[in-house]
Structures are given as C-alpha cells and as structure tokens.
CSV table of C-alpha atoms in Angstrom, one decimal:
chain,number,residue,atom,x,y,z
E,1,ARG,CA,131.7,59.5,97.4
E,2,PHE,CA,129.1,56.8,97.8
E,3,ALA,CA,129.6,53.0,97.7
E,4,TRP,CA,127.1,50.2,97.3
E,5,VAL,CA,128.4,47.2,99.0
E,6,ASP,CA,126.4,44.0,98.9
E,7,ILE,CA,126.0,42.0,102.1
E,8,GLY,CA,128.1,39.2,100.6
E,9,TYR,CA,131.2,41.4,101.2
E,10,ILE,CA,130.8,41.2,104.9
E,11,ARG,CA,129.0,37.9,105.5
E,12,GLN,CA,132.2,36.2,106.7
E,13,LYS,CA,132.9,36.9,110.3
E,14,GLU,CA,136.6,37.4,109.9
E,15,LYS,CA,135.9,40.2,107.3
E,16,SER,CA,132.9,41.9,109.0
E,17,ASN,CA,135.1,44.0,111.3
E,18,ALA,CA,137.8,44.7,108.7
E,19,PRO,CA,138.3,48.4,107.7
E,20,PHE,CA,136.7,49.1,104.4
E,21,LEU,CA,136.6,52.0,102.0
E,22,ARG,CA,139.9,53.4,103.4
E,23,THR,CA,141.7,53.9,100.1
E,24,TRP,CA,140.8,54.5,96.5
E,25,PRO,CA,142.7,53.6,93.4
E,26,LYS,CA,145.2,56.3,92.6
E,27,ASN,CA,144.0,57.0,89.1
E,28,PHE,CA,140.2,56.9,90.0
E,29,LYS,CA,138.6,60.1,88.8
E,30,ALA,CA,135.7,62.0,90.3
E,31,ALA,CA,133.8,61.6,87.0
E,32,GLN,CA,134.0,57.8,87.1
E,33,ILE,CA,132.2,54.9,88.7
E,34,LEU,CA,134.3,52.2,90.2
E,35,MET,CA,133.4,48.5,89.7
E,36,LEU,CA,134.8,45.0,89.5
E,37,ASN,CA,135.4,43.6,86.1
E,38,ALA,CA,134.3,40.0,86.6
E,39,THR,CA,134.9,38.9,83.0
E,40,SER,CA,137.8,36.7,84.0
E,41,LEU,CA,135.6,34.9,86.5
E,42,VAL,CA,133.0,33.6,84.1
E,43,GLN,CA,134.0,32.0,80.9
E,44,GLY,CA,132.6,33.5,77.8
E,45,GLU,CA,130.8,36.4,79.3
E,46,ASN,CA,131.7,40.1,79.7
E,47,ILE,CA,130.2,41.0,83.1
E,48,ILE,CA,130.5,43.4,86.1
E,49,GLY,CA,130.6,42.1,89.6
E,50,ALA,CA,127.4,43.9,90.6
E,51,GLY,CA,128.0,43.5,94.4
E,52,PHE,CA,130.1,46.7,94.6
E,53,PHE,CA,130.1,50.1,92.9
E,54,ALA,CA,131.3,53.5,94.0
E,55,GLY,CA,131.3,57.0,92.7
E,56,THR,CA,129.9,60.5,93.3
E,57,GLN,CA,126.2,61.1,93.3
E,58,ASN,CA,126.4,62.7,89.8
E,59,THR,CA,128.5,59.9,88.4
E,60,ILE,CA,126.1,57.2,89.7
E,61,LYS,CA,123.2,59.2,88.2
E,62,THR,CA,125.0,59.4,84.9
E,63,PHE,CA,125.7,55.6,85.0
E,64,VAL,CA,122.0,54.8,85.8
E,65,ARG,CA,120.8,56.9,82.9
E,66,SER,CA,123.3,55.2,80.5
E,67,TYR,CA,122.4,51.7,82.0
E,68,TYR,CA,118.7,52.2,81.4
E,69,ALA,CA,119.4,53.4,77.9
E,70,THR,CA,121.2,50.1,77.3
E,71,VAL,CA,118.4,48.1,78.9
E,72,ASN,CA,115.7,49.9,76.8
E,73,ALA,CA,117.7,49.4,73.6
E,74,LYS,CA,117.9,45.6,74.3
E,75,ALA,CA,114.2,45.5,75.2
E,76,GLN,CA,113.3,47.2,71.9
E,77,SER,CA,115.3,44.6,70.0
E,78,MET,CA,113.6,41.9,71.9
E,79,ARG,CA,116.8,40.7,73.5
E,80,PHE,CA,117.0,39.2,77.0
E,81,ILE,CA,117.4,41.9,79.7
E,82,GLY,CA,117.1,39.8,82.8
E,83,LYS,CA,120.8,39.8,83.9
E,84,GLU,CA,122.2,43.1,85.1
E,85,GLN,CA,125.9,42.1,85.0
E,86,PRO,CA,126.4,41.9,81.2
E,87,LEU,CA,124.2,45.0,80.7
E,88,MET,CA,126.4,46.9,83.2
E,89,TYR,CA,129.5,45.8,81.3
E,90,GLU,CA,127.9,46.9,78.0
E,91,THR,CA,127.1,50.3,79.6
E,92,CYS,CA,130.8,50.7,80.5
E,93,GLU,CA,131.8,49.7,77.0
E,94,THR,CA,129.5,52.4,75.6
E,95,GLU,CA,130.6,55.0,78.1
E,96,LYS,CA,134.4,54.3,78.0
E,97,ASN,CA,135.4,57.2,80.3
E,98,LEU,CA,132.6,56.7,82.8
E,99,CYS,CA,133.7,53.4,84.3
E,100,MET,CA,136.9,52.4,86.0
E,101,LEU,CA,136.9,48.6,85.9
E,102,ILE,CA,139.1,46.7,88.3
E,103,ASP,CA,140.3,43.2,87.4
E,104,PRO,CA,140.5,41.0,90.4
E,105,GLU,CA,143.9,39.8,91.6
E,106,ARG,CA,144.3,36.3,92.9
E,107,GLY,CA,145.5,35.5,96.4
E,108,TYR,CA,143.0,37.8,98.3
E,109,GLY,CA,140.2,35.3,99.0
E,110,ASP,CA,137.2,34.9,96.7
E,111,PRO,CA,137.9,37.1,93.6
E,112,TRP,CA,134.2,38.0,93.4
E,113,PHE,CA,134.9,40.1,96.5
E,114,PHE,CA,138.2,41.6,95.4
E,115,MET,CA,137.0,45.1,95.9
E,116,ALA,CA,137.1,44.6,99.7
E,117,PRO,CA,140.9,44.1,100.0
E,118,LEU,CA,141.5,46.8,97.4
E,119,MET,CA,139.4,49.3,99.2
E,120,ALA,CA,140.9,48.4,102.5
E,121,GLY,CA,144.3,49.1,101.2
E,122,VAL,CA,145.5,45.4,101.5
E,123,THR,CA,146.4,45.5,97.8
E,124,THR,CA,146.7,48.4,95.3
E,125,ILE,CA,146.1,48.8,91.6
E,126,ALA,CA,149.0,50.5,89.9
C-alpha cells in the first residue's frame, strides 16, 4: 500500500511525531483507493480532501486514468477544470467501487485532517 500525505497533516508539532498509517478501515479492499469525503466541510460542493489518498499501485493507477478521463471530458465541454477536489469526487461517483470515501468525524481536531486519527487508530470507521 502507498499513501500520499500532504505536509499539512504533520505541520503541527504535537502531531509530527504521532504514529501514522498504523491501521486501515476494516472494510477497505485492495481494489479501492481511500480518501476523505470533504463534502460536509464545504457547503454546496461535493469534494474530496485531496491532502490524503491511499491504495495499491494498481488501484492508484486506475484512479489516475479515471480522473484524467473526467478532466478531459470536462475540458471538451468547456467546463472549468482548475479544482481537483470536485473532479476527484466526480471520478469516485463514476467509479463507485473504486473509492472508499471516509466522512470526517468531529472531535478529532481539524476535520480536514481526519485521516490522521483514523489511520493512527485513534478512531475507527465501523
């Protein structure tokens, strides 16, 4: 498994030495990419929290191909393609079985960085 973790996840000193990537959601499948569903954090937009994603090499390659198909379709229709977060969400909507989207829980610091306590095992997704 591979995880992209944006520097924002470890910029706070008290979190920089915390164990990370110790646990994975129980129902996470090898054929999925794991991401934060940030839709509840921004009113009126369906978006992914693009600061974290994880999966196998093959799954990430599959997601990248699907993502760029989404980008190219939007570009062909002359729609705005400058924000990756809604395009990533749309890719997940198109490829329903490819993405495991995690809704952030409150009470674990900044919800934009919820994947940190989740992956450290501080909280679990049933």
